[in-house]
PDB file of C-alpha atoms and ligand atoms in Angstrom:
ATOM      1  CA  UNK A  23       0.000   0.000   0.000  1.00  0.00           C
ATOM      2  CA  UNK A  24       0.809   3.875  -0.704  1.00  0.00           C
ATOM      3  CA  UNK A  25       0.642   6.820   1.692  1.00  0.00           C
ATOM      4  CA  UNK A  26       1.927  10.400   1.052  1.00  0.00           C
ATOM      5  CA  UNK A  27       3.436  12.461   3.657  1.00  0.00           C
ATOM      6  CA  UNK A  28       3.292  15.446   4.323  1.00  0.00           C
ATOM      7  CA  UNK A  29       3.043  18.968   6.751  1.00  0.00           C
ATOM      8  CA  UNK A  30       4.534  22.307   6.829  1.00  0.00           C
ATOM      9  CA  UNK A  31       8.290  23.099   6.041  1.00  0.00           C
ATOM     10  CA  UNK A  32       9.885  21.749   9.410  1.00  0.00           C
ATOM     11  CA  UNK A  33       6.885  20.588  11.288  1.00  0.00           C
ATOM     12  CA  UNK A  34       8.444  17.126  10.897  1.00  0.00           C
ATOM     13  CA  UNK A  35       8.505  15.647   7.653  1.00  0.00           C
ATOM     14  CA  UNK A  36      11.988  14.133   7.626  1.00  0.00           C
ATOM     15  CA  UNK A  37      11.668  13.158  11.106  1.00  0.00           C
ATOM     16  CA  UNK A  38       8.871  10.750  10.830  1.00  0.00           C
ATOM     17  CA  UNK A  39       9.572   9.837   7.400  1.00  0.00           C
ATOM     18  CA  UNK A  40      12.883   8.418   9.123  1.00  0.00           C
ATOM     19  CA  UNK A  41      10.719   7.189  12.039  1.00  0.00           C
ATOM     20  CA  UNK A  42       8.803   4.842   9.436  1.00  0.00           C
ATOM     21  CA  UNK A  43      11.751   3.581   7.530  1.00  0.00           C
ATOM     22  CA  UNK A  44      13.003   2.309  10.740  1.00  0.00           C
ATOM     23  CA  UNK A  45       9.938   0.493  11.111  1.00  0.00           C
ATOM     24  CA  UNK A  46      10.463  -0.864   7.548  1.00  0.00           C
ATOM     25  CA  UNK A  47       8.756   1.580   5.564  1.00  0.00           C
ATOM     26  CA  UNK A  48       9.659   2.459   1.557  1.00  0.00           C
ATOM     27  CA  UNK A  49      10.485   6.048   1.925  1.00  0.00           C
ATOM     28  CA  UNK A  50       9.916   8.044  -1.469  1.00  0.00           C
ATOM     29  CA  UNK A  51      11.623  11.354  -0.864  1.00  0.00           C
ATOM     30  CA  UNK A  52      10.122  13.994  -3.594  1.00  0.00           C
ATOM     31  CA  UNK A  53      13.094  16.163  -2.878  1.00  0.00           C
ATOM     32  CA  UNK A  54      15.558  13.848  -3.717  1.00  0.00           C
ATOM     33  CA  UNK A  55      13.460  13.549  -7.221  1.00  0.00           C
ATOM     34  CA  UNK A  56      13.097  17.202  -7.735  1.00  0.00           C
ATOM     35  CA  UNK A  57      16.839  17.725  -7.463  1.00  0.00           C
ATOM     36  CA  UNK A  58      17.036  14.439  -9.701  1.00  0.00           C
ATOM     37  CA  UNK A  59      15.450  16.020 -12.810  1.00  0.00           C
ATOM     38  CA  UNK A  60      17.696  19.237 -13.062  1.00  0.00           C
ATOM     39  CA  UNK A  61      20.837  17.469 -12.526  1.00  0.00           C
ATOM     40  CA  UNK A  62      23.670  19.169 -14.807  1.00  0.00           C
ATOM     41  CA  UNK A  63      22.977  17.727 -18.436  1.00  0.00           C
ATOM     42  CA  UNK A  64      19.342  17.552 -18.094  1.00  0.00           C
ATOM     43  CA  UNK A  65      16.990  19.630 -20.241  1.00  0.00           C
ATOM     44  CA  UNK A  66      15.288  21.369 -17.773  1.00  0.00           C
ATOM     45  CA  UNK A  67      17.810  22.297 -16.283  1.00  0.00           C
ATOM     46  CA  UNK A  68      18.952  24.190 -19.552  1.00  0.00           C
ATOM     47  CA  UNK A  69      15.038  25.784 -19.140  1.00  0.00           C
ATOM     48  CA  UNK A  70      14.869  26.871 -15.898  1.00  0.00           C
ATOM     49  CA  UNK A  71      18.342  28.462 -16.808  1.00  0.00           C
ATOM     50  CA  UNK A  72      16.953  29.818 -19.894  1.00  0.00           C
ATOM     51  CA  UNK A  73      14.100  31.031 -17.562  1.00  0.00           C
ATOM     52  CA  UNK A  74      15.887  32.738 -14.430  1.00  0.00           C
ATOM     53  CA  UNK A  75      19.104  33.661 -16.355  1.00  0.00           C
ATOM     54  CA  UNK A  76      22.589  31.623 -16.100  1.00  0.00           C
ATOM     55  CA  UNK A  77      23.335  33.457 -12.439  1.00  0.00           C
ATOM     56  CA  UNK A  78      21.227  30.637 -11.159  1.00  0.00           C
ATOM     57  CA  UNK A  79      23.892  27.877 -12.280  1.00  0.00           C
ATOM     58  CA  UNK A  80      27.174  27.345 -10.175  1.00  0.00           C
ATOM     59  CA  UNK A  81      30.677  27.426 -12.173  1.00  0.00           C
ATOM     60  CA  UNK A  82      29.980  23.244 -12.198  1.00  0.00           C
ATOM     61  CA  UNK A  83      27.241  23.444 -14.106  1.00  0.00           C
ATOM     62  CA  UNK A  84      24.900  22.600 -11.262  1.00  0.00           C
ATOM     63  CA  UNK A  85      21.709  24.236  -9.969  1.00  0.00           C
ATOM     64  CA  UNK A  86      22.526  27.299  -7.611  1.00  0.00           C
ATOM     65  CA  UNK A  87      19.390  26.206  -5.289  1.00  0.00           C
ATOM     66  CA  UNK A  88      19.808  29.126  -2.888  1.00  0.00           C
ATOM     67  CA  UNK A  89      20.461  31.217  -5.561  1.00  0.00           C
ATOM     68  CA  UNK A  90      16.968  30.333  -7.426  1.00  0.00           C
ATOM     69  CA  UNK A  91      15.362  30.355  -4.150  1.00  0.00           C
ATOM     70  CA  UNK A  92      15.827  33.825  -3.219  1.00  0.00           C
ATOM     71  CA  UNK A  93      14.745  34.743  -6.568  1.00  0.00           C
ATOM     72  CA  UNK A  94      11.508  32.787  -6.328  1.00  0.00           C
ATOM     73  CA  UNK A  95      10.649  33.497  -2.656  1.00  0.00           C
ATOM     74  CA  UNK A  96      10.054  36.686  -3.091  1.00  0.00           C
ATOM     75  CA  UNK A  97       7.502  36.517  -6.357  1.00  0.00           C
ATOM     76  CA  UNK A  98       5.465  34.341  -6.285  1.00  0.00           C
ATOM     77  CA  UNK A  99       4.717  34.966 -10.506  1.00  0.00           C
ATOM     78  CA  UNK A 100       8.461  33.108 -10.916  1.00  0.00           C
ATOM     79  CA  UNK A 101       7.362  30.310  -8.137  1.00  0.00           C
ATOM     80  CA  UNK A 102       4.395  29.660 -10.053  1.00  0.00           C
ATOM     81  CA  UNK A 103       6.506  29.926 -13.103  1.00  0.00           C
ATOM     82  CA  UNK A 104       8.842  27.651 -11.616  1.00  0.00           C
ATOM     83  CA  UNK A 105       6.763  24.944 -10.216  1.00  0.00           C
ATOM     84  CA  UNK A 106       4.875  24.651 -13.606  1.00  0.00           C
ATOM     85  CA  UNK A 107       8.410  24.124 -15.300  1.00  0.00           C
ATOM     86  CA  UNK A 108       9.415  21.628 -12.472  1.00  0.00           C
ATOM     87  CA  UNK A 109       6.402  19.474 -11.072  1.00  0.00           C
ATOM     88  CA  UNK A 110       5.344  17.755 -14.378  1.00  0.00           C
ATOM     89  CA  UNK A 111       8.789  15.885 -14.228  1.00  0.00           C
ATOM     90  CA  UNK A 112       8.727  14.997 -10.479  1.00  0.00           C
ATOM     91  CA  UNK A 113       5.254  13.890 -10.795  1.00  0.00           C
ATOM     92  CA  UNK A 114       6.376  11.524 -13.426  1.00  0.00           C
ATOM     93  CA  UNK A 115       8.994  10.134 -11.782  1.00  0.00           C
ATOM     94  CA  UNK A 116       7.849  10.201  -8.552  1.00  0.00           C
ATOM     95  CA  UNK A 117       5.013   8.094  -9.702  1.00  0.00           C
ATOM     96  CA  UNK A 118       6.977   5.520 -11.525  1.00  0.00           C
ATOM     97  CA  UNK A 119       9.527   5.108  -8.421  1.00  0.00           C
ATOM     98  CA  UNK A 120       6.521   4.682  -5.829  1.00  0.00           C
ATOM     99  CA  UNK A 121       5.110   2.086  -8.298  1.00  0.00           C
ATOM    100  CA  UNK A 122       8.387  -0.109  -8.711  1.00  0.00           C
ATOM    101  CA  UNK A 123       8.481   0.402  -4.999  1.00  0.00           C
ATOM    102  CA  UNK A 124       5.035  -1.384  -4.605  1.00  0.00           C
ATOM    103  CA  UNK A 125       5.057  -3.775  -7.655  1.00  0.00           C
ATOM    104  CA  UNK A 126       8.583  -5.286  -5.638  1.00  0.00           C
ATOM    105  CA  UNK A 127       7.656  -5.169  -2.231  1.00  0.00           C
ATOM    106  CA  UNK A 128       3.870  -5.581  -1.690  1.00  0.00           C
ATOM    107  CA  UNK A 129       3.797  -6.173   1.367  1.00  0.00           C
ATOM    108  CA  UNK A 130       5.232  -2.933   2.694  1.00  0.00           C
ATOM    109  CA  UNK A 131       4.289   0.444   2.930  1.00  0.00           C
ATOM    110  CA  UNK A 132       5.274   2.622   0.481  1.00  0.00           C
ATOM    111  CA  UNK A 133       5.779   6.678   1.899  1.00  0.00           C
ATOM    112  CA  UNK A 134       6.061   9.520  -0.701  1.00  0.00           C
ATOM    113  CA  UNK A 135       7.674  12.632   1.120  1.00  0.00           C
ATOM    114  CA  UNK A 136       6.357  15.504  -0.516  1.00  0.00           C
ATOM    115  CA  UNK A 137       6.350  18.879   1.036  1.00  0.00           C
ATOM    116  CA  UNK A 138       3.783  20.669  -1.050  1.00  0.00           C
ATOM    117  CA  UNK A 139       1.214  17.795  -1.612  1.00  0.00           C
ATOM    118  CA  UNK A 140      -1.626  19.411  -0.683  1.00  0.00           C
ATOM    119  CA  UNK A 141      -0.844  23.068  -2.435  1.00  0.00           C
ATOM    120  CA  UNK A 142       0.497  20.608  -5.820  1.00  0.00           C
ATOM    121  CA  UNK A 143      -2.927  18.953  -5.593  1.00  0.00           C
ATOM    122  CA  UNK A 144      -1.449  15.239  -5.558  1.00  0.00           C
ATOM    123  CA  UNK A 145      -3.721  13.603  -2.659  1.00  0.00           C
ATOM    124  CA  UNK A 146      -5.652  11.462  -5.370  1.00  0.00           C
ATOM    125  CA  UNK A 147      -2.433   9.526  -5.967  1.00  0.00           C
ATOM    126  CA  UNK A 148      -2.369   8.336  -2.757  1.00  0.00           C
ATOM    127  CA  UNK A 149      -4.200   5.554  -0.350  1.00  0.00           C
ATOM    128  CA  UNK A 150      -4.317   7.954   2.184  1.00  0.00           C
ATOM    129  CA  UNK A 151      -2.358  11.269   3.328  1.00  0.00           C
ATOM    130  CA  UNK A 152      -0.679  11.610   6.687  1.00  0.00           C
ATOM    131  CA  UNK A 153      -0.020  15.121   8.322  1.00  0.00           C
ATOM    132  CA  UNK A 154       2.966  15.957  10.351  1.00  0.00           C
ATOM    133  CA  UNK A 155       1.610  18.765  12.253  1.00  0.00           C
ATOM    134  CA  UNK A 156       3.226  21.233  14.610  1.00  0.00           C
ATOM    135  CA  UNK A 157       1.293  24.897  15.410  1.00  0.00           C
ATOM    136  CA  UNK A 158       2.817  27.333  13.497  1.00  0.00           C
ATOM    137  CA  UNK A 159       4.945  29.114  16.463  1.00  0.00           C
ATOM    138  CA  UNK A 160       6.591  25.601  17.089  1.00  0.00           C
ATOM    139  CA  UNK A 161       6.947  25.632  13.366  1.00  0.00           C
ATOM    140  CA  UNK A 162       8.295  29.376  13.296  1.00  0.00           C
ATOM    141  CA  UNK A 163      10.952  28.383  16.264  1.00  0.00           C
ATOM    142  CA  UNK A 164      12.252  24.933  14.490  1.00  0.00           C
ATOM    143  CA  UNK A 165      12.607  26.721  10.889  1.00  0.00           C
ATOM    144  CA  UNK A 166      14.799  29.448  12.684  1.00  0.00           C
ATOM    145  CA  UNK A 167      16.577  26.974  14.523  1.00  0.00           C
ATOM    146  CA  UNK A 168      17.440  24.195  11.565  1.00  0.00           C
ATOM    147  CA  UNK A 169      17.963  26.883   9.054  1.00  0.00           C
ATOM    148  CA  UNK A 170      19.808  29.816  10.927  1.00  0.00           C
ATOM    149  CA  UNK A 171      16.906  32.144   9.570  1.00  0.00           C
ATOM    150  CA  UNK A 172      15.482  35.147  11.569  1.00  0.00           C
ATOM    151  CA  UNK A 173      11.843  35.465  12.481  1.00  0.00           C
ATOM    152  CA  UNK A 174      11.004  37.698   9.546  1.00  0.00           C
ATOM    153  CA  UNK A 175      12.277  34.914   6.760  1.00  0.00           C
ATOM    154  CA  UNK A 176      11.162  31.982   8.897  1.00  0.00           C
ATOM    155  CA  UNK A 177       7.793  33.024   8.316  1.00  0.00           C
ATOM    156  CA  UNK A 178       8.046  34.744   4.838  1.00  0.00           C
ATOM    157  CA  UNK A 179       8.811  30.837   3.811  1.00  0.00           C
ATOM    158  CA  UNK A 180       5.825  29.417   5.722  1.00  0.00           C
ATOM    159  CA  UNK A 181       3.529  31.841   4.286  1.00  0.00           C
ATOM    160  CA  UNK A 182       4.306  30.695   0.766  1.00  0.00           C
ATOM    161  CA  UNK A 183       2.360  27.187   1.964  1.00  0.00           C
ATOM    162  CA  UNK A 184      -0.574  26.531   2.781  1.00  0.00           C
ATOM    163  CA  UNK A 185      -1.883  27.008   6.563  1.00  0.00           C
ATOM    164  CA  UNK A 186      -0.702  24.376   8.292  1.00  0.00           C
ATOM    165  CA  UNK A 187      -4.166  24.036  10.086  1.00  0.00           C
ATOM    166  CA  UNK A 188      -5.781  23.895   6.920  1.00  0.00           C
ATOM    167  CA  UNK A 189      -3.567  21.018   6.085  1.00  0.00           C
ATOM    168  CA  UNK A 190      -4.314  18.636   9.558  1.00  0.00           C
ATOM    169  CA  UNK A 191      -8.179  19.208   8.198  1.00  0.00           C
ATOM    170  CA  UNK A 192      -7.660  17.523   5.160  1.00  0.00           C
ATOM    171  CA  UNK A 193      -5.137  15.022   6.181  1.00  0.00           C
ATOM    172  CA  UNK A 194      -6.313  11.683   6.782  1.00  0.00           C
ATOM    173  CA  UNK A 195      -4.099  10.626   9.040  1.00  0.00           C
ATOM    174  CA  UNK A 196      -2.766  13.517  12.108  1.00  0.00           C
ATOM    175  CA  UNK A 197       0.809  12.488  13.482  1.00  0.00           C
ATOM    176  CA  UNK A 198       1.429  15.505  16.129  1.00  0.00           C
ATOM    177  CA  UNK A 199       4.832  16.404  16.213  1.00  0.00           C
ATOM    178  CA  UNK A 200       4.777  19.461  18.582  1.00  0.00           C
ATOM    179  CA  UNK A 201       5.489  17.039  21.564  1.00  0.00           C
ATOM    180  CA  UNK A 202       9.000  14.962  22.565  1.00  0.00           C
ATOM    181  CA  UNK A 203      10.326  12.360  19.488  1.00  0.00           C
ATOM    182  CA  UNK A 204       9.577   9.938  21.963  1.00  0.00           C
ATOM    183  CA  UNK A 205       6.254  11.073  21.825  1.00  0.00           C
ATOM    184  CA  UNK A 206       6.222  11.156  17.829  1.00  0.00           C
ATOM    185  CA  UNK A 207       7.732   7.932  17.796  1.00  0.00           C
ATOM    186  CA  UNK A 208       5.241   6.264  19.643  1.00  0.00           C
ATOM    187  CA  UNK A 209       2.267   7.459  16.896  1.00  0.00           C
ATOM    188  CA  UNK A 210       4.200   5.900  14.427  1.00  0.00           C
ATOM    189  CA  UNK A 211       4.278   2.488  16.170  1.00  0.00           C
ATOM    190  CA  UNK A 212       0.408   2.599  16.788  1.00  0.00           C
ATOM    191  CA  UNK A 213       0.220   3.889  12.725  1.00  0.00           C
ATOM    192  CA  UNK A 214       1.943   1.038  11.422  1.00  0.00           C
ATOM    193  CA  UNK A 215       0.827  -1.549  14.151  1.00  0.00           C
ATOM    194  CA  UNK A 216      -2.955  -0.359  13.096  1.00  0.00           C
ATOM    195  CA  UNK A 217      -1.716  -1.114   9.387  1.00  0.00           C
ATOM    196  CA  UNK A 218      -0.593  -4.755  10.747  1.00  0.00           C
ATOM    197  CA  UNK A 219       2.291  -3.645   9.499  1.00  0.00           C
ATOM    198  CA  UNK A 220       4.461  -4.540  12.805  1.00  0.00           C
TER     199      UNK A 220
HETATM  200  P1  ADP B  16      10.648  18.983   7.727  1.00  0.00           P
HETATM  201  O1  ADP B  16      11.260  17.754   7.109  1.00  0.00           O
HETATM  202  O2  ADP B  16       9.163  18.907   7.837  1.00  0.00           O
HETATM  203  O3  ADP B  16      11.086  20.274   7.112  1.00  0.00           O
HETATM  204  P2  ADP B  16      12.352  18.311  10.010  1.00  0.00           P
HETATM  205  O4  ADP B  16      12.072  16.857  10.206  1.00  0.00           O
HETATM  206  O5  ADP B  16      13.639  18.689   9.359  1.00  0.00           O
HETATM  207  O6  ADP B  16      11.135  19.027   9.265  1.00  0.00           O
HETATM  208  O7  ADP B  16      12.230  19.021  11.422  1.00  0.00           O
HETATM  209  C1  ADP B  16      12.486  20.413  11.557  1.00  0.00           C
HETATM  210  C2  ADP B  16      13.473  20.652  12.687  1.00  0.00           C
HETATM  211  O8  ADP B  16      12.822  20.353  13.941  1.00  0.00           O
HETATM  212  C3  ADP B  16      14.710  19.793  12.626  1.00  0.00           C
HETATM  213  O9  ADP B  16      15.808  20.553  13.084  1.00  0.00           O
HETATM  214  C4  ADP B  16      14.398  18.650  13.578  1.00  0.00           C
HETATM  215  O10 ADP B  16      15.564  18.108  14.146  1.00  0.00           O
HETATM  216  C5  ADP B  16      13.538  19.328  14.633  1.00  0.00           C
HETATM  217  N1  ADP B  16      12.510  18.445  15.203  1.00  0.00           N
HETATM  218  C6  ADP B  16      11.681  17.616  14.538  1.00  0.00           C
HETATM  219  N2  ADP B  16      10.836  16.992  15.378  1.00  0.00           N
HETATM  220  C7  ADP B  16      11.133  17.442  16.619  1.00  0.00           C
HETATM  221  C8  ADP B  16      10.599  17.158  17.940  1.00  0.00           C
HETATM  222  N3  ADP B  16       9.577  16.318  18.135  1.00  0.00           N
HETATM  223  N4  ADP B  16      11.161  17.795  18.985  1.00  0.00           N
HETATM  224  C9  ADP B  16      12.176  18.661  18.787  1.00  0.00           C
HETATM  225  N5  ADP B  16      12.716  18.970  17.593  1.00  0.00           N
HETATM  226  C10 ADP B  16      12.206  18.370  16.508  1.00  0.00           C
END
């Protein structure tokens, strides 16, 4: 069986994603695919170049991802621009790796990471959706803290998602990360116990 994953940036994502592999769960990581398909050589890489002009490429050839952040953060006419350039390709082979995934290993549970499921509008391709949810000033303090950013960016980032509230409504599954990892971990067990999974 499938289930995407999914919350705000740093409510948890990573965390329980590597809470689930360690209870022998197929981890999908979307990010991992989306850096994938504008590797150096790859022709969308050559577009997005074409796109946000060559400053966005390091002296390797590679993608400059803080570089073509800062550009996009701040408009969100070049996100959108971006995303519709990018997500076609990670929804292909994001698709086709979660597939292999469950075609080889039936009996497991296959997790697709994906940080912007809900606003990308991918919930149909999934069994069911889980929601790592922290409130947002838990959310605000970890961003800071993981990413060195100051109040003012932490939440310039979160308000290009959608409300994490709004999120836990539509999830179907709720894991509550604003507690201990003991605590998180322990909603994981009962998730994949529930799933007979363990
Ligand atoms: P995401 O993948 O959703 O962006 P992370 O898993 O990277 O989020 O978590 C964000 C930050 O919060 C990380 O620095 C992580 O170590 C920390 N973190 C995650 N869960 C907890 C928790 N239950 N208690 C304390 N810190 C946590």
């Amino acid at each position: 069986m499938n289930t995407g994953l999914t919350g705000g940036i740093a409510s948890g994502k990573s965390t329980v994603s590597k809470l689930l592999a360690d209870r022998g769960a197929i981890i999908v990581d979307a990010d991992q695919i989306a850096r994938e398909v504008v590797l150096p050589g790859t022709p969308l890489l050559s577009e997005v170049a074409q796109t946000f002009g060559e400053e966005i490429l390091l002296a390797d050839g590679s993608l400059n991802r803080k570089k073509l952040g800062s550009i996009v953060f701040s408009d969100e006419a070049k996100r959108k621009k971006l995303e519709s350039m990018l997500h076609p390709a990670i929804r292909k082979l994001m698709r086709e790796r979660m597939e292999d995934a469950e075609a080889a290993q039936p009996d497991k549970l296959v997790v697709v990471d994906i940080p912007l499921l809900y606003e990308s509008d991918l919930a149909h391709l999934f069994e069911e959706v889980i929601v790592v949810y922290v409130p947002v000033e838990i959310q605000i303090e970890r961003l800071m803290s993981r990413d060195g950013l100051s109040q003012e960016q932490a939440l310039q980032r979160i308000e290009t998602q959608m409300p994490i509230e709004l999120k836990k409504q539509k999830a179907d599954v709720v894991i509550d990360n604003s507690g201990s990892l003991e605590q998180t971990a322990r909603q994981i067990e009962e998730y994949m116990q529930g799933k007979g999974l363990r």
